[in-house]
Amino acid sequence: GAIAVEMDVSNRESVKVGMAKVVAGLGSFDFVVANAGVSSMSRATDITDDQWNNCFDVNARGVFLTNQAACRYFIDKKIAGVICNTASICSKQGFPLLAHYCASKFAILGWTQSLSREMAEYGIRVNAVCPGFVKTAMLDREVEWEALLRGKAAREVLDEYVGLTPLGRLELPDDVAGIVAFLLSGASSFITGEAVNVNGGALTS
């Protein structure tokens, strides 16, 4: 079964209440996918405090709070749960105009690797996925922002994204979902602390 629960992942009390509603509605849970994310674009010298804080509040703090709450629950209930955090190609490589976003996504990998080592004794696995240029509303906004900041047409920017992807197309959400499903499944039972690239070859390290 499934239920919809609204929560603010940057707020500890909201996460606590949201997790409690999940348990009340489903009885228990075994998996967590920390997928909430935000972005904005700016030259590094122009990044505002609000832009920086928003990226870290949602992208980094949101992962921290949801992961921590899930791990506390898994340990308490003796559940060998699995966590998958949505990182990014920007977790492994810096990009112009995205310094604050990249910094928040790099933080996810440090957290994921550290948490996985602490949780291993409980049989809890923690991994991350690193998507590339995914065709979403967020990407549409980023294309417009980058086009404006660089004085280019949006079509040119979009073509550059595709050009940076050896498989020759924008990534689709389902491309990411398949890897997430694998990491949550028993087929990946001996994988933890990994940051799995799923970006069409745009980044291979």
PDB file of C-alpha atoms in Angstrom:
ATOM      1  CA  GLY A   1       0.000   0.000   0.000  1.00  0.00           C
ATOM      2  CA  ALA A   2       0.920   3.648  -0.183  1.00  0.00           C
ATOM      3  CA  ILE A   3      -0.137   6.875   1.480  1.00  0.00           C
ATOM      4  CA  ALA A   4       0.689  10.514   0.771  1.00  0.00           C
ATOM      5  CA  VAL A   5       2.184  12.520   3.634  1.00  0.00           C
ATOM      6  CA  GLU A   6       3.199  16.151   3.359  1.00  0.00           C
ATOM      7  CA  MET A   7       6.304  17.226   5.242  1.00  0.00           C
ATOM      8  CA  ASP A   8       8.976  19.904   5.227  1.00  0.00           C
ATOM      9  CA  VAL A   9      12.197  17.884   5.063  1.00  0.00           C
ATOM     10  CA  SER A  10      14.217  20.839   6.355  1.00  0.00           C
ATOM     11  CA  ASN A  11      12.209  20.920   9.604  1.00  0.00           C
ATOM     12  CA  ARG A  12      12.918  18.285  12.250  1.00  0.00           C
ATOM     13  CA  GLU A  13       9.435  18.361  13.808  1.00  0.00           C
ATOM     14  CA  SER A  14       7.767  18.104  10.404  1.00  0.00           C
ATOM     15  CA  VAL A  15       9.887  15.073   9.529  1.00  0.00           C
ATOM     16  CA  LYS A  16       9.101  13.465  12.903  1.00  0.00           C
ATOM     17  CA  VAL A  17       5.361  13.982  12.431  1.00  0.00           C
ATOM     18  CA  GLY A  18       5.516  12.808   8.818  1.00  0.00           C
ATOM     19  CA  MET A  19       7.342   9.597   9.710  1.00  0.00           C
ATOM     20  CA  ALA A  20       4.819   8.913  12.480  1.00  0.00           C
ATOM     21  CA  LYS A  21       1.969   9.302   9.977  1.00  0.00           C
ATOM     22  CA  VAL A  22       3.674   6.803   7.658  1.00  0.00           C
ATOM     23  CA  VAL A  23       3.981   4.254  10.460  1.00  0.00           C
ATOM     24  CA  ALA A  24       0.375   4.881  11.534  1.00  0.00           C
ATOM     25  CA  GLY A  25      -0.871   4.494   7.991  1.00  0.00           C
ATOM     26  CA  LEU A  26       1.222   1.545   6.825  1.00  0.00           C
ATOM     27  CA  GLY A  27       2.185  -0.152  10.069  1.00  0.00           C
ATOM     28  CA  SER A  28       5.899   0.066   9.314  1.00  0.00           C
ATOM     29  CA  PHE A  29       8.391   0.867   6.564  1.00  0.00           C
ATOM     30  CA  ASP A  30      11.628  -0.673   5.279  1.00  0.00           C
ATOM     31  CA  PHE A  31      12.892   1.844   2.710  1.00  0.00           C
ATOM     32  CA  VAL A  32      13.549   5.555   2.496  1.00  0.00           C
ATOM     33  CA  VAL A  33      14.319   7.469  -0.686  1.00  0.00           C
ATOM     34  CA  ALA A  34      15.463  10.993   0.157  1.00  0.00           C
ATOM     35  CA  ASN A  35      14.610  12.710  -3.111  1.00  0.00           C
ATOM     36  CA  ALA A  36      13.540  16.257  -2.200  1.00  0.00           C
ATOM     37  CA  GLY A  37      15.752  18.837  -3.856  1.00  0.00           C
ATOM     38  CA  VAL A  38      15.934  22.453  -4.961  1.00  0.00           C
ATOM     39  CA  SER A  39      18.249  24.438  -7.202  1.00  0.00           C
ATOM     40  CA  SER A  40      19.031  27.942  -8.316  1.00  0.00           C
ATOM     41  CA  MET A  41      21.724  29.426 -10.517  1.00  0.00           C
ATOM     42  CA  SER A  42      24.059  32.332  -9.937  1.00  0.00           C
ATOM     43  CA  ARG A  43      27.656  33.306 -10.443  1.00  0.00           C
ATOM     44  CA  ALA A  44      29.624  32.379  -7.339  1.00  0.00           C
ATOM     45  CA  THR A  45      30.320  36.026  -6.527  1.00  0.00           C
ATOM     46  CA  ASP A  46      26.607  36.818  -6.681  1.00  0.00           C
ATOM     47  CA  ILE A  47      25.185  33.931  -4.624  1.00  0.00           C
ATOM     48  CA  THR A  48      22.934  35.312  -1.904  1.00  0.00           C
ATOM     49  CA  ASP A  49      22.576  33.986   1.625  1.00  0.00           C
ATOM     50  CA  ASP A  50      19.028  32.906   0.789  1.00  0.00           C
ATOM     51  CA  GLN A  51      20.181  30.930  -2.255  1.00  0.00           C
ATOM     52  CA  TRP A  52      22.927  29.208  -0.268  1.00  0.00           C
ATOM     53  CA  ASN A  53      20.686  28.465   2.714  1.00  0.00           C
ATOM     54  CA  ASN A  54      17.824  27.157   0.601  1.00  0.00           C
ATOM     55  CA  CYS A  55      20.085  24.640  -1.154  1.00  0.00           C
ATOM     56  CA  PHE A  56      21.576  23.413   2.103  1.00  0.00           C
ATOM     57  CA  ASP A  57      18.287  23.422   4.016  1.00  0.00           C
ATOM     58  CA  VAL A  58      16.567  21.114   1.523  1.00  0.00           C
ATOM     59  CA  ASN A  59      19.342  19.224  -0.264  1.00  0.00           C
ATOM     60  CA  ALA A  60      21.660  18.548   2.668  1.00  0.00           C
ATOM     61  CA  ARG A  61      19.653  19.090   5.864  1.00  0.00           C
ATOM     62  CA  GLY A  62      16.652  17.332   4.332  1.00  0.00           C
ATOM     63  CA  VAL A  63      18.733  14.210   3.692  1.00  0.00           C
ATOM     64  CA  PHE A  64      20.251  14.416   7.166  1.00  0.00           C
ATOM     65  CA  LEU A  65      16.913  14.713   8.969  1.00  0.00           C
ATOM     66  CA  THR A  66      15.029  12.062   7.005  1.00  0.00           C
ATOM     67  CA  ASN A  67      17.952   9.611   7.122  1.00  0.00           C
ATOM     68  CA  GLN A  68      18.462  10.135  10.843  1.00  0.00           C
ATOM     69  CA  ALA A  69      14.783   9.627  11.632  1.00  0.00           C
ATOM     70  CA  ALA A  70      14.669   6.498   9.483  1.00  0.00           C
ATOM     71  CA  CYS A  71      17.803   5.043  11.061  1.00  0.00           C
ATOM     72  CA  ARG A  72      16.500   5.645  14.570  1.00  0.00           C
ATOM     73  CA  TYR A  73      13.300   3.846  13.615  1.00  0.00           C
ATOM     74  CA  PHE A  74      15.112   0.953  11.924  1.00  0.00           C
ATOM     75  CA  ILE A  75      17.432   0.462  14.902  1.00  0.00           C
ATOM     76  CA  ASP A  76      14.582   0.650  17.408  1.00  0.00           C
ATOM     77  CA  LYS A  77      12.471  -1.868  15.480  1.00  0.00           C
ATOM     78  CA  LYS A  78      15.449  -4.038  14.494  1.00  0.00           C
ATOM     79  CA  ILE A  79      14.701  -3.567  10.802  1.00  0.00           C
ATOM     80  CA  ALA A  80      17.464  -4.061   8.237  1.00  0.00           C
ATOM     81  CA  GLY A  81      16.227  -1.050   6.308  1.00  0.00           C
ATOM     82  CA  VAL A  82      17.597   0.527   3.164  1.00  0.00           C
ATOM     83  CA  ILE A  83      18.127   4.205   2.375  1.00  0.00           C
ATOM     84  CA  CYS A  84      18.752   5.720  -1.040  1.00  0.00           C
ATOM     85  CA  ASN A  85      19.679   9.403  -1.250  1.00  0.00           C
ATOM     86  CA  THR A  86      19.334  11.403  -4.442  1.00  0.00           C
ATOM     87  CA  ALA A  87      22.658  13.087  -5.033  1.00  0.00           C
ATOM     88  CA  SER A  88      23.708  14.350  -8.477  1.00  0.00           C
ATOM     89  CA  ILE A  89      26.384  14.526 -11.107  1.00  0.00           C
ATOM     90  CA  CYS A  90      27.028  17.753  -9.177  1.00  0.00           C
ATOM     91  CA  SER A  91      28.006  15.630  -6.158  1.00  0.00           C
ATOM     92  CA  LYS A  92      31.212  14.589  -7.908  1.00  0.00           C
ATOM     93  CA  GLN A  93      32.092  17.526 -10.118  1.00  0.00           C
ATOM     94  CA  GLY A  94      31.700  21.259  -9.772  1.00  0.00           C
ATOM     95  CA  PHE A  95      29.858  23.243 -12.434  1.00  0.00           C
ATOM     96  CA  PRO A  96      29.855  26.983 -13.165  1.00  0.00           C
ATOM     97  CA  LEU A  97      26.789  28.864 -11.915  1.00  0.00           C
ATOM     98  CA  LEU A  98      25.977  26.016  -9.523  1.00  0.00           C
ATOM     99  CA  ALA A  99      28.624  26.362  -6.813  1.00  0.00           C
ATOM    100  CA  HIS A 100      26.099  26.458  -3.960  1.00  0.00           C
ATOM    101  CA  TYR A 101      24.052  23.604  -5.410  1.00  0.00           C
ATOM    102  CA  CYS A 102      27.179  21.510  -5.992  1.00  0.00           C
ATOM    103  CA  ALA A 103      28.370  22.157  -2.443  1.00  0.00           C
ATOM    104  CA  SER A 104      25.052  20.936  -1.030  1.00  0.00           C
ATOM    105  CA  LYS A 105      25.154  17.819  -3.215  1.00  0.00           C
ATOM    106  CA  PHE A 106      28.797  17.049  -2.342  1.00  0.00           C
ATOM    107  CA  ALA A 107      27.626  17.100   1.290  1.00  0.00           C
ATOM    108  CA  ILE A 108      25.189  14.267   0.556  1.00  0.00           C
ATOM    109  CA  LEU A 109      28.003  11.944  -0.487  1.00  0.00           C
ATOM    110  CA  GLY A 110      30.054  12.624   2.636  1.00  0.00           C
ATOM    111  CA  TRP A 111      26.994  11.978   4.772  1.00  0.00           C
ATOM    112  CA  THR A 112      25.998   8.837   2.841  1.00  0.00           C
ATOM    113  CA  GLN A 113      29.456   7.285   3.079  1.00  0.00           C
ATOM    114  CA  SER A 114      29.793   8.061   6.791  1.00  0.00           C
ATOM    115  CA  LEU A 115      26.289   6.943   7.710  1.00  0.00           C
ATOM    116  CA  SER A 116      26.668   3.685   5.791  1.00  0.00           C
ATOM    117  CA  ARG A 117      29.686   2.748   7.902  1.00  0.00           C
ATOM    118  CA  GLU A 118      27.883   3.495  11.151  1.00  0.00           C
ATOM    119  CA  MET A 119      24.729   1.642  10.149  1.00  0.00           C
ATOM    120  CA  ALA A 120      26.437  -1.470   8.777  1.00  0.00           C
ATOM    121  CA  GLU A 121      26.455  -3.183  12.176  1.00  0.00           C
ATOM    122  CA  TYR A 122      22.661  -2.996  12.195  1.00  0.00           C
ATOM    123  CA  GLY A 123      22.323  -4.395   8.683  1.00  0.00           C
ATOM    124  CA  ILE A 124      21.063  -1.032   7.426  1.00  0.00           C
ATOM    125  CA  ARG A 125      22.314  -0.084   3.961  1.00  0.00           C
ATOM    126  CA  VAL A 126      22.758   3.499   2.769  1.00  0.00           C
ATOM    127  CA  ASN A 127      23.530   4.451  -0.829  1.00  0.00           C
ATOM    128  CA  ALA A 128      23.104   7.378  -3.199  1.00  0.00           C
ATOM    129  CA  VAL A 129      22.332   7.840  -6.866  1.00  0.00           C
ATOM    130  CA  CYS A 130      23.949  10.501  -9.022  1.00  0.00           C
ATOM    131  CA  PRO A 131      21.701  11.485 -11.948  1.00  0.00           C
ATOM    132  CA  GLY A 132      22.791  13.788 -14.760  1.00  0.00           C
ATOM    133  CA  PHE A 133      20.632  16.053 -16.897  1.00  0.00           C
ATOM    134  CA  VAL A 134      17.144  14.777 -16.062  1.00  0.00           C
ATOM    135  CA  LYS A 135      14.143  16.002 -18.048  1.00  0.00           C
ATOM    136  CA  THR A 136      12.059  17.567 -15.288  1.00  0.00           C
ATOM    137  CA  ALA A 137      10.485  20.925 -14.474  1.00  0.00           C
ATOM    138  CA  MET A 138      13.623  21.703 -12.448  1.00  0.00           C
ATOM    139  CA  LEU A 139      15.784  21.219 -15.535  1.00  0.00           C
ATOM    140  CA  ASP A 140      13.474  23.438 -17.587  1.00  0.00           C
ATOM    141  CA  ARG A 141      14.009  26.231 -15.074  1.00  0.00           C
ATOM    142  CA  GLU A 142      17.762  25.679 -15.021  1.00  0.00           C
ATOM    143  CA  VAL A 143      17.961  25.870 -18.805  1.00  0.00           C
ATOM    144  CA  GLU A 144      16.200  29.243 -18.747  1.00  0.00           C
ATOM    145  CA  TRP A 145      18.415  30.538 -15.925  1.00  0.00           C
ATOM    146  CA  GLU A 146      21.623  29.423 -17.607  1.00  0.00           C
ATOM    147  CA  ALA A 147      20.558  30.841 -20.952  1.00  0.00           C
ATOM    148  CA  LEU A 148      19.919  34.206 -19.313  1.00  0.00           C
ATOM    149  CA  LEU A 149      23.180  34.210 -17.342  1.00  0.00           C
ATOM    150  CA  ARG A 150      25.281  33.182 -20.340  1.00  0.00           C
ATOM    151  CA  GLY A 151      23.499  35.223 -22.992  1.00  0.00           C
ATOM    152  CA  LYS A 152      22.498  32.157 -24.988  1.00  0.00           C
ATOM    153  CA  ALA A 153      19.264  30.733 -26.337  1.00  0.00           C
ATOM    154  CA  ALA A 154      17.606  28.085 -24.190  1.00  0.00           C
ATOM    155  CA  ARG A 155      17.800  25.640 -27.104  1.00  0.00           C
ATOM    156  CA  GLU A 156      21.585  26.083 -27.238  1.00  0.00           C
ATOM    157  CA  VAL A 157      21.921  25.309 -23.531  1.00  0.00           C
ATOM    158  CA  LEU A 158      19.708  22.251 -23.847  1.00  0.00           C
ATOM    159  CA  ASP A 159      21.749  21.018 -26.809  1.00  0.00           C
ATOM    160  CA  GLU A 160      24.907  21.436 -24.706  1.00  0.00           C
ATOM    161  CA  TYR A 161      23.429  19.231 -21.979  1.00  0.00           C
ATOM    162  CA  VAL A 162      22.660  16.523 -24.526  1.00  0.00           C
ATOM    163  CA  GLY A 163      26.128  16.979 -26.027  1.00  0.00           C
ATOM    164  CA  LEU A 164      27.693  16.340 -22.632  1.00  0.00           C
ATOM    165  CA  THR A 165      25.806  13.025 -22.401  1.00  0.00           C
ATOM    166  CA  PRO A 166      27.425  10.270 -24.496  1.00  0.00           C
ATOM    167  CA  LEU A 167      24.165   8.323 -24.765  1.00  0.00           C
ATOM    168  CA  GLY A 168      22.860  11.319 -26.670  1.00  0.00           C
ATOM    169  CA  ARG A 169      19.630  12.294 -24.931  1.00  0.00           C
ATOM    170  CA  LEU A 170      18.285  13.852 -21.795  1.00  0.00           C
ATOM    171  CA  GLU A 171      17.841  11.479 -18.880  1.00  0.00           C
ATOM    172  CA  LEU A 172      14.306  10.498 -17.915  1.00  0.00           C
ATOM    173  CA  PRO A 173      13.016  10.043 -14.352  1.00  0.00           C
ATOM    174  CA  ASP A 174      12.468   6.346 -15.085  1.00  0.00           C
ATOM    175  CA  ASP A 175      16.184   5.991 -15.848  1.00  0.00           C
ATOM    176  CA  VAL A 176      16.878   6.971 -12.249  1.00  0.00           C
ATOM    177  CA  ALA A 177      13.961   5.039 -10.774  1.00  0.00           C
ATOM    178  CA  GLY A 178      15.293   1.740 -12.100  1.00  0.00           C
ATOM    179  CA  ILE A 179      18.595   2.166 -10.276  1.00  0.00           C
ATOM    180  CA  VAL A 180      16.825   3.259  -7.094  1.00  0.00           C
ATOM    181  CA  ALA A 181      14.637   0.139  -7.246  1.00  0.00           C
ATOM    182  CA  PHE A 182      17.763  -1.977  -7.655  1.00  0.00           C
ATOM    183  CA  LEU A 183      19.476  -0.352  -4.660  1.00  0.00           C
ATOM    184  CA  LEU A 184      16.401  -0.964  -2.513  1.00  0.00           C
ATOM    185  CA  SER A 185      16.131  -4.588  -3.572  1.00  0.00           C
ATOM    186  CA  GLY A 186      17.781  -7.760  -2.389  1.00  0.00           C
ATOM    187  CA  ALA A 187      19.763  -7.813  -5.632  1.00  0.00           C
ATOM    188  CA  SER A 188      22.012  -5.136  -4.100  1.00  0.00           C
ATOM    189  CA  SER A 189      22.218  -6.698  -0.637  1.00  0.00           C
ATOM    190  CA  PHE A 190      26.017  -6.331  -0.489  1.00  0.00           C
ATOM    191  CA  ILE A 191      26.160  -2.727  -1.705  1.00  0.00           C
ATOM    192  CA  THR A 192      26.390   0.105   0.798  1.00  0.00           C
ATOM    193  CA  GLY A 193      28.119   3.474   0.942  1.00  0.00           C
ATOM    194  CA  GLU A 194      28.072   3.797  -2.846  1.00  0.00           C
ATOM    195  CA  ALA A 195      27.249   6.769  -5.050  1.00  0.00           C
ATOM    196  CA  VAL A 196      25.987   5.176  -8.250  1.00  0.00           C
ATOM    197  CA  ASN A 197      26.264   7.176 -11.453  1.00  0.00           C
ATOM    198  CA  VAL A 198      23.193   7.087 -13.675  1.00  0.00           C
ATOM    199  CA  ASN A 199      23.808   9.871 -16.129  1.00  0.00           C
ATOM    200  CA  GLY A 200      24.228   8.409 -19.599  1.00  0.00           C
ATOM    201  CA  GLY A 201      28.003   8.564 -19.365  1.00  0.00           C
ATOM    202  CA  ALA A 202      28.176  12.293 -18.658  1.00  0.00           C
ATOM    203  CA  LEU A 203      30.390  11.482 -15.669  1.00  0.00           C
ATOM    204  CA  THR A 204      32.103   8.157 -15.263  1.00  0.00           C
ATOM    205  CA  SER A 205      34.272   8.545 -12.165  1.00  0.00           C
TER     206      SER A 205
END
